[in-house]
Amino acid sequence: MENILRGLNVYLIGMMGSGKSTVGKLLAEKLNYRFVDTDSIIETVTKKTINQIFAEEGEANFRDLESDVLRQVSAYLRTVVATGGGMILRQDNWSHLLDGMVVWLNVPLEVLVKRLEADDTRPLLHQENLTEKLTQLFAQREYLYKQADICLTIDDRATPEDIVTNLLQEIPYHIKPKFNPDLN
Ligand code: S3P
C-alpha cells in the first residue's frame, strides 16, 4: 500500500464526530505514515482551545488559521491529516486537499447526534437543538464532502479497524493518474 500511495498524503474530511482522528491515527499506523490533526495543531500553536478561538476571535479568524495549517501540512509527504469538519468550506483549501487523496467519512446524522450529545468542545454546536443544527450544517456541506476522492459510508456497527480495512481496500482504485506507477 505504501508503494501504491507513493508518499501521497491522505486527508480525512467529514462532519464533526465522524471519527476522523480515531480512524486517521489507525490508518497512519497501518500505512507507516505520520498523523496530524489540524484542530490539535491550531490549539497547540495558539495555546487556546477551539472554543476560545471562536469566542475571542470569531469563526473567520479560526478559518484563516485552519487554512494556514493546511497549507503547511500539505508540504509534508507520508502524512494522514484529520481535518476540521469545516475545512471543506473554503475553495482555496481544495487545491491542497486534492493534492493528496481525500476521503470522506460519511456517518449518518443520527449516529453523529449520539456521539456529540455530551460534547461541549465544538462551538458551532453550542445550542438547543443538536439534530437541527447538524442537519442544517450537513445540508450546507454535503455537496462539498462529495468532492472527495473516496466516499466511505459508515454504519453504526463499523469499528475503526473495519473502516480502515475497508479504506485500504478502496485506495488502489482511486489513485490519480499522475501517481499511478503503471503510467510512469
Ligand atoms: C468544525 C469542526 C471542528 C472544529 C471546529 C469547527 C466545523 O472539528 O474544526 O469546531 O465547522 O465542522 P471536528 O470536525 O474535528 O470536530
PDB file of C-alpha atoms and ligand atoms in Angstrom:
ATOM      1  CA  MET A   1       0.000   0.000   0.000  1.00  0.00           C
ATOM      2  CA  GLU A   2       2.836   2.383   0.821  1.00  0.00           C
ATOM      3  CA  ASN A   3       4.142   1.812  -2.683  1.00  0.00           C
ATOM      4  CA  ILE A   4       0.791   2.443  -4.258  1.00  0.00           C
ATOM      5  CA  LEU A   5       0.357   5.735  -2.442  1.00  0.00           C
ATOM      6  CA  ARG A   6       3.961   6.789  -3.080  1.00  0.00           C
ATOM      7  CA  GLY A   7       4.011   9.174  -0.154  1.00  0.00           C
ATOM      8  CA  LEU A   8       0.766  10.865  -1.148  1.00  0.00           C
ATOM      9  CA  ASN A   9      -0.983  12.412   1.842  1.00  0.00           C
ATOM     10  CA  VAL A  10      -4.410  11.205   2.895  1.00  0.00           C
ATOM     11  CA  TYR A  11      -6.894  13.880   4.019  1.00  0.00           C
ATOM     12  CA  LEU A  12      -9.882  12.792   6.059  1.00  0.00           C
ATOM     13  CA  ILE A  13     -12.906  15.051   5.756  1.00  0.00           C
ATOM     14  CA  GLY A  14     -16.385  14.807   7.239  1.00  0.00           C
ATOM     15  CA  MET A  15     -18.737  16.163   9.821  1.00  0.00           C
ATOM     16  CA  MET A  16     -17.842  16.723  13.460  1.00  0.00           C
ATOM     17  CA  GLY A  17     -17.950  13.398  15.268  1.00  0.00           C
ATOM     18  CA  SER A  18     -17.378  11.320  12.147  1.00  0.00           C
ATOM     19  CA  GLY A  19     -14.232   9.744  13.612  1.00  0.00           C
ATOM     20  CA  LYS A  20     -11.561  11.467  11.512  1.00  0.00           C
ATOM     21  CA  SER A  21      -8.989  11.489  14.320  1.00  0.00           C
ATOM     22  CA  THR A  22      -9.608   7.945  15.528  1.00  0.00           C
ATOM     23  CA  VAL A  23      -9.639   6.481  12.036  1.00  0.00           C
ATOM     24  CA  GLY A  24      -6.760   8.724  10.963  1.00  0.00           C
ATOM     25  CA  LYS A  25      -4.433   7.542  13.732  1.00  0.00           C
ATOM     26  CA  LEU A  26      -5.088   3.911  12.930  1.00  0.00           C
ATOM     27  CA  LEU A  27      -4.725   4.465   9.202  1.00  0.00           C
ATOM     28  CA  ALA A  28      -1.408   6.252   9.746  1.00  0.00           C
ATOM     29  CA  GLU A  29      -0.140   3.277  11.767  1.00  0.00           C
ATOM     30  CA  LYS A  30      -1.091   0.838   9.021  1.00  0.00           C
ATOM     31  CA  LEU A  31       0.477   2.972   6.298  1.00  0.00           C
ATOM     32  CA  ASN A  32       3.527   3.774   8.372  1.00  0.00           C
ATOM     33  CA  TYR A  33       2.647   7.441   7.936  1.00  0.00           C
ATOM     34  CA  ARG A  34       2.740  10.402  10.296  1.00  0.00           C
ATOM     35  CA  PHE A  35      -0.623  11.511  11.731  1.00  0.00           C
ATOM     36  CA  VAL A  36      -1.690  15.111  12.255  1.00  0.00           C
ATOM     37  CA  ASP A  37      -4.964  16.705  13.271  1.00  0.00           C
ATOM     38  CA  THR A  38      -5.439  20.288  12.095  1.00  0.00           C
ATOM     39  CA  ASP A  39      -7.542  21.273  15.135  1.00  0.00           C
ATOM     40  CA  SER A  40      -4.873  19.963  17.515  1.00  0.00           C
ATOM     41  CA  ILE A  41      -2.160  21.888  15.670  1.00  0.00           C
ATOM     42  CA  ILE A  42      -4.231  25.078  15.924  1.00  0.00           C
ATOM     43  CA  GLU A  43      -4.749  24.526  19.656  1.00  0.00           C
ATOM     44  CA  THR A  44      -1.057  23.877  20.224  1.00  0.00           C
ATOM     45  CA  VAL A  45       0.118  26.865  18.217  1.00  0.00           C
ATOM     46  CA  THR A  46      -2.375  29.353  19.663  1.00  0.00           C
ATOM     47  CA  LYS A  47      -2.340  27.820  23.167  1.00  0.00           C
ATOM     48  CA  LYS A  48      -6.132  28.186  23.074  1.00  0.00           C
ATOM     49  CA  THR A  49      -8.992  25.761  22.723  1.00  0.00           C
ATOM     50  CA  ILE A  50     -11.152  25.852  19.593  1.00  0.00           C
ATOM     51  CA  ASN A  51     -13.964  27.179  21.814  1.00  0.00           C
ATOM     52  CA  GLN A  52     -11.764  30.061  22.977  1.00  0.00           C
ATOM     53  CA  ILE A  53     -10.666  30.918  19.444  1.00  0.00           C
ATOM     54  CA  PHE A  54     -14.267  31.065  18.204  1.00  0.00           C
ATOM     55  CA  ALA A  55     -15.350  33.117  21.225  1.00  0.00           C
ATOM     56  CA  GLU A  56     -12.444  35.549  21.273  1.00  0.00           C
ATOM     57  CA  GLU A  57     -11.517  35.880  17.613  1.00  0.00           C
ATOM     58  CA  GLY A  58     -14.543  34.674  15.695  1.00  0.00           C
ATOM     59  CA  GLU A  59     -15.089  31.956  13.138  1.00  0.00           C
ATOM     60  CA  ALA A  60     -13.466  33.806  10.225  1.00  0.00           C
ATOM     61  CA  ASN A  61     -10.175  34.048  12.102  1.00  0.00           C
ATOM     62  CA  PHE A  62     -10.390  30.390  13.005  1.00  0.00           C
ATOM     63  CA  ARG A  63     -10.902  29.575   9.293  1.00  0.00           C
ATOM     64  CA  ASP A  64      -7.791  31.617   8.431  1.00  0.00           C
ATOM     65  CA  LEU A  65      -5.742  29.636  10.957  1.00  0.00           C
ATOM     66  CA  GLU A  66      -7.197  26.410   9.617  1.00  0.00           C
ATOM     67  CA  SER A  67      -6.185  27.287   6.055  1.00  0.00           C
ATOM     68  CA  ASP A  68      -2.680  28.252   7.190  1.00  0.00           C
ATOM     69  CA  VAL A  69      -2.248  24.934   8.955  1.00  0.00           C
ATOM     70  CA  LEU A  70      -3.484  23.025   5.914  1.00  0.00           C
ATOM     71  CA  ARG A  71      -1.053  24.891   3.675  1.00  0.00           C
ATOM     72  CA  GLN A  72       1.807  23.975   5.976  1.00  0.00           C
ATOM     73  CA  VAL A  73       0.938  20.321   6.423  1.00  0.00           C
ATOM     74  CA  SER A  74       0.362  19.873   2.711  1.00  0.00           C
ATOM     75  CA  ALA A  75       4.083  20.424   2.251  1.00  0.00           C
ATOM     76  CA  TYR A  76       4.705  17.125   4.043  1.00  0.00           C
ATOM     77  CA  LEU A  77       4.627  13.709   2.474  1.00  0.00           C
ATOM     78  CA  ARG A  78       3.520  10.413   4.022  1.00  0.00           C
ATOM     79  CA  THR A  79       1.006  12.077   6.301  1.00  0.00           C
ATOM     80  CA  VAL A  80      -2.562  11.278   7.270  1.00  0.00           C
ATOM     81  CA  VAL A  81      -4.374  14.546   8.053  1.00  0.00           C
ATOM     82  CA  ALA A  82      -7.587  14.667  10.083  1.00  0.00           C
ATOM     83  CA  THR A  83      -9.174  17.975   9.089  1.00  0.00           C
ATOM     84  CA  GLY A  84     -11.754  20.016  10.969  1.00  0.00           C
ATOM     85  CA  GLY A  85     -15.295  19.476   9.694  1.00  0.00           C
ATOM     86  CA  GLY A  86     -15.388  22.909   8.070  1.00  0.00           C
ATOM     87  CA  MET A  87     -12.082  22.634   6.179  1.00  0.00           C
ATOM     88  CA  ILE A  88     -14.019  21.935   3.010  1.00  0.00           C
ATOM     89  CA  LEU A  89     -15.795  25.306   3.118  1.00  0.00           C
ATOM     90  CA  ARG A  90     -13.063  27.420   1.561  1.00  0.00           C
ATOM     91  CA  GLN A  91     -12.440  26.834  -2.091  1.00  0.00           C
ATOM     92  CA  ASP A  92      -8.717  27.572  -1.721  1.00  0.00           C
ATOM     93  CA  ASN A  93      -8.309  24.698   0.712  1.00  0.00           C
ATOM     94  CA  TRP A  94      -9.299  22.271  -2.015  1.00  0.00           C
ATOM     95  CA  SER A  95      -6.138  22.940  -4.011  1.00  0.00           C
ATOM     96  CA  HIS A  96      -4.196  21.442  -1.093  1.00  0.00           C
ATOM     97  CA  LEU A  97      -6.682  18.710  -0.274  1.00  0.00           C
ATOM     98  CA  LEU A  98      -6.797  17.446  -3.837  1.00  0.00           C
ATOM     99  CA  ASP A  99      -3.025  17.283  -3.996  1.00  0.00           C
ATOM    100  CA  GLY A 100      -3.478  14.236  -1.806  1.00  0.00           C
ATOM    101  CA  MET A 101      -6.165  11.612  -1.522  1.00  0.00           C
ATOM    102  CA  VAL A 102      -9.340  12.961   0.040  1.00  0.00           C
ATOM    103  CA  VAL A 103     -11.514  10.557   1.997  1.00  0.00           C
ATOM    104  CA  TRP A 104     -14.966  11.453   3.278  1.00  0.00           C
ATOM    105  CA  LEU A 105     -16.146   9.595   6.366  1.00  0.00           C
ATOM    106  CA  ASN A 106     -19.879   9.740   5.784  1.00  0.00           C
ATOM    107  CA  VAL A 107     -21.584   8.880   9.056  1.00  0.00           C
ATOM    108  CA  PRO A 108     -25.401   9.045   9.402  1.00  0.00           C
ATOM    109  CA  LEU A 109     -26.678  12.094  11.252  1.00  0.00           C
ATOM    110  CA  GLU A 110     -28.391  10.099  13.973  1.00  0.00           C
ATOM    111  CA  VAL A 111     -25.060   8.473  14.826  1.00  0.00           C
ATOM    112  CA  LEU A 112     -23.355  11.868  14.930  1.00  0.00           C
ATOM    113  CA  VAL A 113     -26.078  13.163  17.244  1.00  0.00           C
ATOM    114  CA  LYS A 114     -25.496  10.287  19.665  1.00  0.00           C
ATOM    115  CA  ARG A 115     -21.752  10.816  19.641  1.00  0.00           C
ATOM    116  CA  LEU A 116     -21.951  14.566  20.101  1.00  0.00           C
ATOM    117  CA  GLU A 117     -24.762  14.801  22.657  1.00  0.00           C
ATOM    118  CA  ALA A 118     -22.463  15.224  25.625  1.00  0.00           C
ATOM    119  CA  ASP A 119     -19.726  17.128  23.805  1.00  0.00           C
ATOM    120  CA  ASP A 120     -19.021  20.754  24.579  1.00  0.00           C
ATOM    121  CA  THR A 121     -15.797  21.231  22.623  1.00  0.00           C
ATOM    122  CA  ARG A 122     -17.499  22.220  19.348  1.00  0.00           C
ATOM    123  CA  PRO A 123     -18.508  25.895  19.328  1.00  0.00           C
ATOM    124  CA  LEU A 124     -20.870  25.515  16.367  1.00  0.00           C
ATOM    125  CA  LEU A 125     -22.959  23.040  18.344  1.00  0.00           C
ATOM    126  CA  HIS A 126     -23.493  25.114  21.458  1.00  0.00           C
ATOM    127  CA  GLN A 127     -27.205  25.452  21.075  1.00  0.00           C
ATOM    128  CA  GLU A 128     -30.510  23.932  21.919  1.00  0.00           C
ATOM    129  CA  ASN A 129     -31.297  21.568  19.125  1.00  0.00           C
ATOM    130  CA  LEU A 130     -28.328  19.412  18.139  1.00  0.00           C
ATOM    131  CA  THR A 131     -30.186  17.386  15.495  1.00  0.00           C
ATOM    132  CA  GLU A 132     -31.445  20.532  13.820  1.00  0.00           C
ATOM    133  CA  LYS A 133     -28.017  22.168  13.803  1.00  0.00           C
ATOM    134  CA  LEU A 134     -26.227  19.105  12.439  1.00  0.00           C
ATOM    135  CA  THR A 135     -28.920  18.665   9.791  1.00  0.00           C
ATOM    136  CA  GLN A 136     -28.502  22.267   8.724  1.00  0.00           C
ATOM    137  CA  LEU A 137     -24.684  22.071   8.611  1.00  0.00           C
ATOM    138  CA  PHE A 138     -24.842  18.824   6.659  1.00  0.00           C
ATOM    139  CA  ALA A 139     -27.288  20.287   4.151  1.00  0.00           C
ATOM    140  CA  GLN A 140     -24.893  23.187   3.551  1.00  0.00           C
ATOM    141  CA  ARG A 141     -21.852  20.959   3.244  1.00  0.00           C
ATOM    142  CA  GLU A 142     -22.879  17.685   1.667  1.00  0.00           C
ATOM    143  CA  TYR A 143     -22.043  18.753  -1.899  1.00  0.00           C
ATOM    144  CA  LEU A 144     -18.555  19.716  -0.718  1.00  0.00           C
ATOM    145  CA  TYR A 145     -17.900  16.476   1.140  1.00  0.00           C
ATOM    146  CA  LYS A 146     -18.975  14.679  -2.032  1.00  0.00           C
ATOM    147  CA  GLN A 147     -15.980  16.165  -3.832  1.00  0.00           C
ATOM    148  CA  ALA A 148     -13.796  13.631  -2.015  1.00  0.00           C
ATOM    149  CA  ASP A 149     -11.897  11.010  -4.000  1.00  0.00           C
ATOM    150  CA  ILE A 150     -13.322   8.288  -1.781  1.00  0.00           C
ATOM    151  CA  CYS A 151     -16.692   8.401  -0.018  1.00  0.00           C
ATOM    152  CA  LEU A 152     -16.900   5.838   2.758  1.00  0.00           C
ATOM    153  CA  THR A 153     -20.406   5.353   4.061  1.00  0.00           C
ATOM    154  CA  ILE A 154     -20.055   4.169   7.599  1.00  0.00           C
ATOM    155  CA  ASP A 155     -22.670   2.355   9.603  1.00  0.00           C
ATOM    156  CA  ASP A 156     -23.094   2.401  13.324  1.00  0.00           C
ATOM    157  CA  ARG A 157     -21.574  -1.008  13.883  1.00  0.00           C
ATOM    158  CA  ALA A 158     -18.325  -0.488  11.964  1.00  0.00           C
ATOM    159  CA  THR A 159     -15.266  -0.360  14.224  1.00  0.00           C
ATOM    160  CA  PRO A 160     -12.322   1.915  13.395  1.00  0.00           C
ATOM    161  CA  GLU A 161     -10.472  -1.257  12.336  1.00  0.00           C
ATOM    162  CA  ASP A 162     -13.297  -2.175   9.932  1.00  0.00           C
ATOM    163  CA  ILE A 163     -13.263   1.313   8.480  1.00  0.00           C
ATOM    164  CA  VAL A 164      -9.509   1.299   7.931  1.00  0.00           C
ATOM    165  CA  THR A 165      -9.618  -2.172   6.361  1.00  0.00           C
ATOM    166  CA  ASN A 166     -12.333  -1.007   4.032  1.00  0.00           C
ATOM    167  CA  LEU A 167     -10.439   2.136   3.148  1.00  0.00           C
ATOM    168  CA  LEU A 168      -7.195   0.282   2.459  1.00  0.00           C
ATOM    169  CA  GLN A 169      -9.109  -1.882   0.004  1.00  0.00           C
ATOM    170  CA  GLU A 170     -10.556   1.164  -1.752  1.00  0.00           C
ATOM    171  CA  ILE A 171      -7.399   3.247  -2.083  1.00  0.00           C
ATOM    172  CA  PRO A 172      -5.816   1.387  -5.032  1.00  0.00           C
ATOM    173  CA  TYR A 173      -8.920   2.074  -7.141  1.00  0.00           C
ATOM    174  CA  HIS A 174      -8.688   5.809  -6.573  1.00  0.00           C
ATOM    175  CA  ILE A 175      -5.064   6.628  -7.254  1.00  0.00           C
ATOM    176  CA  LYS A 176      -4.968   9.631  -9.569  1.00  0.00           C
ATOM    177  CA  PRO A 177      -3.149   9.099 -12.864  1.00  0.00           C
ATOM    178  CA  LYS A 178      -0.086  11.165 -12.024  1.00  0.00           C
ATOM    179  CA  PHE A 179       0.510   8.899  -9.039  1.00  0.00           C
ATOM    180  CA  ASN A 180      -0.232   5.671 -10.860  1.00  0.00           C
ATOM    181  CA  PRO A 181       3.028   3.738 -11.024  1.00  0.00           C
ATOM    182  CA  ASP A 182       1.826   1.962 -14.177  1.00  0.00           C
ATOM    183  CA  LEU A 183       1.684   5.239 -16.046  1.00  0.00           C
ATOM    184  CA  ASN A 184       5.132   6.489 -15.046  1.00  0.00           C
TER     185      ASN A 184
HETATM  186  C1  S3P B   1     -15.863  22.440  12.875  1.00  0.00           C
HETATM  187  C2  S3P B   1     -15.357  21.206  13.217  1.00  0.00           C
HETATM  188  C3  S3P B   1     -14.418  21.013  14.322  1.00  0.00           C
HETATM  189  C4  S3P B   1     -13.584  22.269  14.552  1.00  0.00           C
HETATM  190  C5  S3P B   1     -14.488  23.453  14.742  1.00  0.00           C
HETATM  191  C6  S3P B   1     -15.412  23.685  13.544  1.00  0.00           C
HETATM  192  C7  S3P B   1     -16.853  22.543  11.781  1.00  0.00           C
HETATM  193  O1  S3P B   1     -13.546  19.916  14.030  1.00  0.00           O
HETATM  194  O2  S3P B   1     -12.707  22.496  13.487  1.00  0.00           O
HETATM  195  O3  S3P B   1     -15.244  23.227  15.906  1.00  0.00           O
HETATM  196  O4  S3P B   1     -17.057  23.651  11.266  1.00  0.00           O
HETATM  197  O5  S3P B   1     -17.403  21.486  11.391  1.00  0.00           O
HETATM  198  P1  S3P B   1     -14.007  18.366  14.096  1.00  0.00           P
HETATM  199  O6  S3P B   1     -14.658  18.046  12.789  1.00  0.00           O
HETATM  200  O7  S3P B   1     -12.721  17.641  14.265  1.00  0.00           O
HETATM  201  O8  S3P B   1     -14.916  18.238  15.238  1.00  0.00           O
END
